C-alpha cells in the first residue's frame, strides 16, 4: 500500500520553489508535501548513465516542513532559506548538500507575526534576499511584506499597503517591487520605507483580461522597465511614465513567473510552455514543459549556464541553452 500512496503523491506532486546553492553547483527544489530535493548539477548535466526512459532523481532529499508546503526558497552564503505557513527556516548548506541531508536539523526559525483577530498564520509566499545589508524580504499571505534582519532573526518592520495576499517580490538596490492578488504592483523605496508608486494593470483596457481576474502573479524590474503578469496580460511598462510599452499576446490562462533576463523576457504560467520574448513582443523561443502550470523558473550563468523550470509535475525541466529543453529531472 505504501508504494501506492507514494505514487499517488508523485502523480499529484507540485514543485513551488527552487534555488541554486551559493556556489552554483547544486539545484534545490521544494514541493507541496514539505520535501526538499537536492541535485548535483555536474552529475545531472554530465554524461547520462541513466536508462533511456528513466529520469534522474535527487542526490539528496529531506523533509523541511512536514505536512506543509515549501512555498518559497532563497539562498544566502551559509543557508538555504525556506518559507512555509507561519515561518521561515534556515538550513546549513553544508548539511543540505551532503549525505547527512536526510537527518538535517533546522539551523534557525523566524516566526511570522500572527493576526490577532484570526490567529491565522501568514503564508511566506515569496522571499528575496539583500546581500548588501543581510536582510530578507518576505511577501506574505496576510498582505504584508516583512523585513527580517538575518543578523538576529528579528522582523524589523512590515511594508503595508497591499489589500490581498502577495504573490511575488523583486529587489533592485534600494527598491523593491511587489505584486499581489489585489491586482496592484507596488514600488517601495527601502531607504525611506515608503510606497512610491502603485500600478493597477487590470484598469488598463489593453492589458485587462477580466475573465482571468485582476491578480498579478509575477513582477520584475530594471531601471527602465517594469514587467508584470497574472490575470491581466503579461505587459512591459516604462518605469518613468508607468505607461504600458508592450502587451504580450500569449495563449496562457494566467502568468505565474516573469523575469527580465539580459534583453529578453522569460515568462510562464498556466500553459505548458516557457516563453522567451523580445521587449517588442516577438517570440524568440517557446520551450515545452512537463508542467501544465509553471510556478518557478530559476537560472544562473556560472559555473554552468542552467535554467530550471518547475510546477504542476514531479519533473523539473532543465535547459543549458535557454532556447530548448535539454533534460528532465524527477523530484522524487
GROMACS .gro file of C-alpha atoms in nm:
model
  332
    1UNK     CA    1   0.000   0.000   0.000
    2UNK     CA    2   0.285   0.234   0.093
    3UNK     CA    3   0.419   0.246  -0.261
    4UNK     CA    4   0.070   0.313  -0.396
    5UNK     CA    5   0.024   0.622  -0.177
    6UNK     CA    6   0.374   0.730  -0.272
    7UNK     CA    7   0.297   0.700  -0.644
    8UNK     CA    8  -0.032   0.880  -0.592
    9UNK     CA    9   0.157   1.162  -0.419
   10UNK     CA   10   0.407   1.186  -0.704
   11UNK     CA   11   0.129   1.187  -0.960
   12UNK     CA   12  -0.011   1.496  -0.790
   13UNK     CA   13   0.325   1.642  -0.699
   14UNK     CA   14   0.370   2.015  -0.748
   15UNK     CA   15   0.702   2.194  -0.709
   16UNK     CA   16   0.650   2.552  -0.592
   17UNK     CA   17   1.002   2.680  -0.530
   18UNK     CA   18   1.362   2.640  -0.643
   19UNK     CA   19   1.703   2.796  -0.586
   20UNK     CA   20   2.072   2.733  -0.657
   21UNK     CA   21   2.338   2.688  -0.391
   22UNK     CA   22   2.572   2.990  -0.346
   23UNK     CA   23   2.849   2.818  -0.547
   24UNK     CA   24   2.603   2.729  -0.822
   25UNK     CA   25   2.684   2.358  -0.806
   26UNK     CA   26   2.351   2.242  -0.665
   27UNK     CA   27   1.990   2.287  -0.772
   28UNK     CA   28   1.737   2.268  -0.487
   29UNK     CA   29   1.358   2.242  -0.515
   30UNK     CA   30   1.069   2.232  -0.267
   31UNK     CA   31   0.723   2.078  -0.308
   32UNK     CA   32   0.368   2.088  -0.170
   33UNK     CA   33   0.440   1.800   0.070
   34UNK     CA   34   0.718   1.985   0.255
   35UNK     CA   35   1.004   1.798   0.091
   36UNK     CA   36   1.327   1.943  -0.045
   37UNK     CA   37   1.522   1.770  -0.324
   38UNK     CA   38   1.888   1.846  -0.395
   39UNK     CA   39   2.052   1.780  -0.733
   40UNK     CA   40   2.425   1.787  -0.803
   41UNK     CA   41   2.435   1.978  -1.132
   42UNK     CA   42   2.763   1.832  -1.256
   43UNK     CA   43   2.608   1.485  -1.223
   44UNK     CA   44   2.275   1.586  -1.373
   45UNK     CA   45   2.443   1.753  -1.669
   46UNK     CA   46   2.725   1.500  -1.702
   47UNK     CA   47   2.725   1.206  -1.945
   48UNK     CA   48   2.399   1.025  -1.880
   49UNK     CA   49   2.430   0.684  -1.723
   50UNK     CA   50   2.056   0.669  -1.669
   51UNK     CA   51   1.845   0.429  -1.880
   52UNK     CA   52   1.663   0.591  -2.174
   53UNK     CA   53   1.323   0.618  -2.005
   54UNK     CA   54   1.449   0.662  -1.653
   55UNK     CA   55   1.476   1.018  -1.528
   56UNK     CA   56   1.747   1.105  -1.282
   57UNK     CA   57   1.624   1.165  -0.928
   58UNK     CA   58   1.769   1.381  -0.649
   59UNK     CA   59   2.112   1.316  -0.497
   60UNK     CA   60   1.985   1.418  -0.151
   61UNK     CA   61   1.643   1.481  -0.002
   62UNK     CA   62   1.495   1.591   0.331
   63UNK     CA   63   1.161   1.697   0.476
   64UNK     CA   64   1.175   2.066   0.567
   65UNK     CA   65   0.812   2.123   0.667
   66UNK     CA   66   0.616   1.803   0.736
   67UNK     CA   67   0.258   1.830   0.602
   68UNK     CA   68   0.320   2.191   0.494
   69UNK     CA   69   0.417   2.337   0.160
   70UNK     CA   70   0.763   2.467   0.075
   71UNK     CA   71   0.615   2.784  -0.072
   72UNK     CA   72   0.931   2.985  -0.123
   73UNK     CA   73   1.305   2.948  -0.120
   74UNK     CA   74   1.615   3.167  -0.138
   75UNK     CA   75   1.992   3.127  -0.084
   76UNK     CA   76   2.241   3.309   0.132
   77UNK     CA   77   2.610   3.222   0.158
   78UNK     CA   78   2.551   2.998   0.458
   79UNK     CA   79   2.187   2.897   0.446
   80UNK     CA   80   1.916   2.759   0.228
   81UNK     CA   81   1.608   2.951   0.342
   82UNK     CA   82   1.260   2.802   0.306
   83UNK     CA   83   0.924   2.970   0.365
   84UNK     CA   84   0.601   2.795   0.466
   85UNK     CA   85   0.286   2.876   0.662
   86UNK     CA   86   0.378   3.097   0.958
   87UNK     CA   87   0.752   3.056   0.949
   88UNK     CA   88   1.078   3.089   0.763
   89UNK     CA   89   1.360   2.843   0.827
   90UNK     CA   90   1.735   2.839   0.763
   91UNK     CA   91   1.923   2.520   0.675
   92UNK     CA   92   2.300   2.490   0.673
   93UNK     CA   93   2.425   2.447   0.315
   94UNK     CA   94   2.700   2.207   0.420
   95UNK     CA   95   2.435   1.968   0.553
   96UNK     CA   96   2.185   2.025   0.270
   97UNK     CA   97   2.445   1.928   0.010
   98UNK     CA   98   2.575   1.617   0.182
   99UNK     CA   99   2.466   1.262   0.257
  100UNK     CA  100   2.367   1.393   0.603
  101UNK     CA  101   2.075   1.581   0.443
  102UNK     CA  102   1.801   1.332   0.547
  103UNK     CA  103   1.898   1.381   0.914
  104UNK     CA  104   1.930   1.759   0.891
  105UNK     CA  105   1.804   1.979   1.175
  106UNK     CA  106   1.688   2.334   1.116
  107UNK     CA  107   1.958   2.595   1.198
  108UNK     CA  108   1.715   2.877   1.280
  109UNK     CA  109   1.348   2.970   1.251
  110UNK     CA  110   1.176   3.307   1.221
  111UNK     CA  111   0.810   3.302   1.328
  112UNK     CA  112   0.592   3.540   1.127
  113UNK     CA  113   0.353   3.769   1.318
  114UNK     CA  114   0.009   3.613   1.368
  115UNK     CA  115  -0.310   3.809   1.303
  116UNK     CA  116  -0.453   3.890   1.646
  117UNK     CA  117  -0.813   3.866   1.524
  118UNK     CA  118  -0.799   3.535   1.341
  119UNK     CA  119  -0.487   3.365   1.482
  120UNK     CA  120  -0.412   3.267   1.124
  121UNK     CA  121  -0.052   3.212   1.034
  122UNK     CA  122   0.051   3.404   0.723
  123UNK     CA  123   0.199   3.207   0.433
  124UNK     CA  124   0.551   3.306   0.327
  125UNK     CA  125   0.469   3.316  -0.045
  126UNK     CA  126   0.785   3.477  -0.179
  127UNK     CA  127   1.134   3.553  -0.048
  128UNK     CA  128   1.410   3.783  -0.173
  129UNK     CA  129   1.741   3.845  -0.002
  130UNK     CA  130   1.954   4.158   0.003
  131UNK     CA  131   2.317   4.055   0.042
  132UNK     CA  132   2.439   4.412   0.100
  133UNK     CA  133   2.256   4.452   0.433
  134UNK     CA  134   2.176   4.087   0.518
  135UNK     CA  135   1.803   4.150   0.505
  136UNK     CA  136   1.532   3.910   0.394
  137UNK     CA  137   1.205   4.036   0.248
  138UNK     CA  138   0.904   3.803   0.275
  139UNK     CA  139   0.587   3.864   0.075
  140UNK     CA  140   0.309   3.703   0.276
  141UNK     CA  141  -0.047   3.581   0.280
  142UNK     CA  142  -0.158   3.849   0.529
  143UNK     CA  143  -0.096   4.123   0.264
  144UNK     CA  144   0.228   4.236   0.434
  145UNK     CA  145   0.592   4.234   0.332
  146UNK     CA  146   0.807   4.152   0.634
  147UNK     CA  147   1.156   4.296   0.657
  148UNK     CA  148   1.370   4.049   0.851
  149UNK     CA  149   1.724   4.102   0.974
  150UNK     CA  150   1.924   3.782   0.936
  151UNK     CA  151   2.176   3.915   1.190
  152UNK     CA  152   1.934   3.836   1.473
  153UNK     CA  153   1.633   3.678   1.301
  154UNK     CA  154   1.403   3.964   1.404
  155UNK     CA  155   1.121   4.113   1.198
  156UNK     CA  156   1.235   4.477   1.180
  157UNK     CA  157   0.920   4.614   1.020
  158UNK     CA  158   0.645   4.543   0.774
  159UNK     CA  159   0.567   4.722   0.449
  160UNK     CA  160   0.191   4.765   0.438
  161UNK     CA  161  -0.037   4.867   0.153
  162UNK     CA  162  -0.148   4.556  -0.034
  163UNK     CA  163  -0.511   4.465   0.038
  164UNK     CA  164  -0.480   4.098  -0.051
  165UNK     CA  165  -0.208   3.835  -0.038
  166UNK     CA  166   0.128   3.892  -0.203
  167UNK     CA  167   0.242   3.669  -0.488
  168UNK     CA  168   0.582   3.800  -0.591
  169UNK     CA  169   0.870   4.033  -0.499
  170UNK     CA  170   1.161   4.171  -0.697
  171UNK     CA  171   1.455   4.358  -0.549
  172UNK     CA  172   1.697   4.603  -0.711
  173UNK     CA  173   1.928   4.812  -0.496
  174UNK     CA  174   1.713   5.017  -0.259
  175UNK     CA  175   1.395   4.950  -0.448
  176UNK     CA  176   1.150   4.665  -0.406
  177UNK     CA  177   0.859   4.575  -0.632
  178UNK     CA  178   0.569   4.364  -0.506
  179UNK     CA  179   0.261   4.221  -0.673
  180UNK     CA  180  -0.047   4.059  -0.534
  181UNK     CA  181  -0.396   3.917  -0.553
  182UNK     CA  182  -0.532   4.273  -0.512
  183UNK     CA  183  -0.430   4.348  -0.872
  184UNK     CA  184  -0.163   4.603  -0.784
  185UNK     CA  185   0.209   4.629  -0.839
  186UNK     CA  186   0.374   4.845  -0.575
  187UNK     CA  187   0.718   5.003  -0.577
  188UNK     CA  188   0.887   5.069  -0.244
  189UNK     CA  189   1.177   5.296  -0.153
  190UNK     CA  190   1.355   5.085   0.109
  191UNK     CA  191   1.557   5.374   0.248
  192UNK     CA  192   1.252   5.590   0.312
  193UNK     CA  193   1.047   5.277   0.390
  194UNK     CA  194   0.762   5.402   0.176
  195UNK     CA  195   0.542   5.302  -0.114
  196UNK     CA  196   0.640   5.529  -0.404
  197UNK     CA  197   0.420   5.402  -0.685
  198UNK     CA  198   0.114   5.186  -0.748
  199UNK     CA  199   0.031   5.030  -1.082
  200UNK     CA  200  -0.307   4.863  -1.150
  201UNK     CA  201  -0.275   4.676  -1.482
  202UNK     CA  202  -0.633   4.546  -1.481
  203UNK     CA  203  -0.761   4.904  -1.509
  204UNK     CA  204  -0.579   4.948  -1.841
  205UNK     CA  205  -0.809   4.823  -2.115
  206UNK     CA  206  -0.547   4.679  -2.350
  207UNK     CA  207  -0.388   4.483  -2.062
  208UNK     CA  208  -0.700   4.366  -1.876
  209UNK     CA  209  -0.840   4.015  -1.913
  210UNK     CA  210  -1.138   4.040  -1.679
  211UNK     CA  211  -1.230   3.672  -1.723
  212UNK     CA  212  -0.896   3.573  -1.565
  213UNK     CA  213  -0.919   3.820  -1.278
  214UNK     CA  214  -0.706   4.114  -1.169
  215UNK     CA  215  -0.438   3.925  -0.968
  216UNK     CA  216  -0.072   3.989  -1.051
  217UNK     CA  217   0.133   3.672  -1.009
  218UNK     CA  218   0.476   3.792  -1.125
  219UNK     CA  219   0.680   4.110  -1.124
  220UNK     CA  220   1.034   4.208  -1.221
  221UNK     CA  221   1.202   4.539  -1.297
  222UNK     CA  222   1.514   4.722  -1.410
  223UNK     CA  223   1.595   5.093  -1.402
  224UNK     CA  224   1.395   5.143  -1.723
  225UNK     CA  225   1.136   4.866  -1.734
  226UNK     CA  226   0.872   4.703  -1.517
  227UNK     CA  227   0.737   4.363  -1.618
  228UNK     CA  228   0.422   4.209  -1.473
  229UNK     CA  229   0.167   3.943  -1.546
  230UNK     CA  230  -0.113   3.746  -1.388
  231UNK     CA  231  -0.480   3.757  -1.483
  232UNK     CA  232  -0.405   4.071  -1.688
  233UNK     CA  233  -0.181   4.005  -1.991
  234UNK     CA  234   0.193   3.991  -1.946
  235UNK     CA  235   0.300   4.351  -2.003
  236UNK     CA  236   0.612   4.567  -2.003
  237UNK     CA  237   0.587   4.920  -1.863
  238UNK     CA  238   0.813   5.227  -1.875
  239UNK     CA  239   0.943   5.292  -1.525
  240UNK     CA  240   0.944   5.669  -1.578
  241UNK     CA  241   0.594   5.717  -1.716
  242UNK     CA  242   0.423   5.397  -1.589
  243UNK     CA  243   0.273   5.355  -1.938
  244UNK     CA  244   0.242   5.010  -2.094
  245UNK     CA  245   0.500   4.980  -2.375
  246UNK     CA  246   0.428   4.618  -2.478
  247UNK     CA  247   0.134   4.390  -2.413
  248UNK     CA  248   0.241   4.034  -2.491
  249UNK     CA  249   0.000   3.810  -2.675
  250UNK     CA  250   0.037   3.464  -2.518
  251UNK     CA  251  -0.203   3.167  -2.506
  252UNK     CA  252  -0.187   3.143  -2.126
  253UNK     CA  253  -0.458   3.133  -1.860
  254UNK     CA  254  -0.257   3.344  -1.617
  255UNK     CA  255   0.112   3.423  -1.564
  256UNK     CA  256   0.292   3.300  -1.250
  257UNK     CA  257   0.654   3.367  -1.346
  258UNK     CA  258   0.807   3.655  -1.540
  259UNK     CA  259   1.157   3.794  -1.542
  260UNK     CA  260   1.378   4.025  -1.740
  261UNK     CA  261   1.696   3.849  -1.845
  262UNK     CA  262   1.956   4.045  -2.046
  263UNK     CA  263   1.750   4.192  -2.331
  264UNK     CA  264   1.468   3.940  -2.318
  265UNK     CA  265   1.164   3.847  -2.118
  266UNK     CA  266   1.118   3.493  -1.981
  267UNK     CA  267   0.764   3.406  -1.875
  268UNK     CA  268   0.537   3.113  -1.796
  269UNK     CA  269   0.216   3.029  -1.614
  270UNK     CA  270  -0.094   2.829  -1.690
  271UNK     CA  271   0.034   2.692  -2.021
  272UNK     CA  272   0.276   2.401  -2.083
  273UNK     CA  273   0.549   2.626  -2.225
  274UNK     CA  274   0.812   2.876  -2.115
  275UNK     CA  275   0.821   3.177  -2.347
  276UNK     CA  276   1.130   3.377  -2.433
  277UNK     CA  277   1.027   3.711  -2.581
  278UNK     CA  278   1.177   4.034  -2.709
  279UNK     CA  279   1.081   4.362  -2.541
  280UNK     CA  280   0.871   4.432  -2.852
  281UNK     CA  281   0.670   4.113  -2.803
  282UNK     CA  282   0.818   3.875  -3.060
  283UNK     CA  283   0.865   3.514  -2.952
  284UNK     CA  284   1.230   3.403  -2.952
  285UNK     CA  285   1.159   3.055  -2.816
  286UNK     CA  286   0.867   2.850  -2.688
  287UNK     CA  287   1.007   2.569  -2.473
  288UNK     CA  288   0.775   2.278  -2.379
  289UNK     CA  289   0.743   2.195  -2.009
  290UNK     CA  290   0.645   1.885  -1.811
  291UNK     CA  291   0.408   2.101  -1.605
  292UNK     CA  292   0.077   2.234  -1.730
  293UNK     CA  293   0.121   2.518  -1.484
  294UNK     CA  294   0.467   2.663  -1.413
  295UNK     CA  295   0.530   2.809  -1.066
  296UNK     CA  296   0.905   2.854  -1.064
  297UNK     CA  297   1.184   2.938  -1.308
  298UNK     CA  298   1.540   2.998  -1.192
  299UNK     CA  299   1.857   3.049  -1.391
  300UNK     CA  300   2.226   3.114  -1.342
  301UNK     CA  301   2.524   3.187  -1.566
  302UNK     CA  302   2.809   3.031  -1.368
  303UNK     CA  303   2.963   2.785  -1.300
  304UNK     CA  304   2.723   2.628  -1.552
  305UNK     CA  305   2.460   2.806  -1.753
  306UNK     CA  306   2.136   2.647  -1.634
  307UNK     CA  307   1.768   2.735  -1.642
  308UNK     CA  308   1.530   2.513  -1.444
  309UNK     CA  309   1.151   2.506  -1.470
  310UNK     CA  310   0.914   2.357  -1.211
  311UNK     CA  311   0.542   2.341  -1.147
  312UNK     CA  312   0.247   2.102  -1.151
  313UNK     CA  313   0.454   1.790  -1.217
  314UNK     CA  314   0.705   1.561  -1.048
  315UNK     CA  315   0.956   1.655  -1.322
  316UNK     CA  316   1.187   1.955  -1.347
  317UNK     CA  317   1.282   2.075  -1.696
  318UNK     CA  318   1.644   2.180  -1.734
  319UNK     CA  319   1.788   2.390  -2.017
  320UNK     CA  320   2.156   2.476  -2.062
  321UNK     CA  321   2.083   2.656  -2.385
  322UNK     CA  322   1.783   2.860  -2.275
  323UNK     CA  323   1.603   2.806  -2.606
  324UNK     CA  324   1.531   2.437  -2.567
  325UNK     CA  325   1.489   2.170  -2.302
  326UNK     CA  326   1.792   1.953  -2.255
  327UNK     CA  327   1.678   1.710  -1.987
  328UNK     CA  328   1.423   1.636  -1.720
  329UNK     CA  329   1.500   1.554  -1.358
  330UNK     CA  330   1.248   1.390  -1.127
  331UNK     CA  331   1.176   1.548  -0.790
  332UNK     CA  332   1.131   1.211  -0.619
   0.00000   0.00000   0.00000
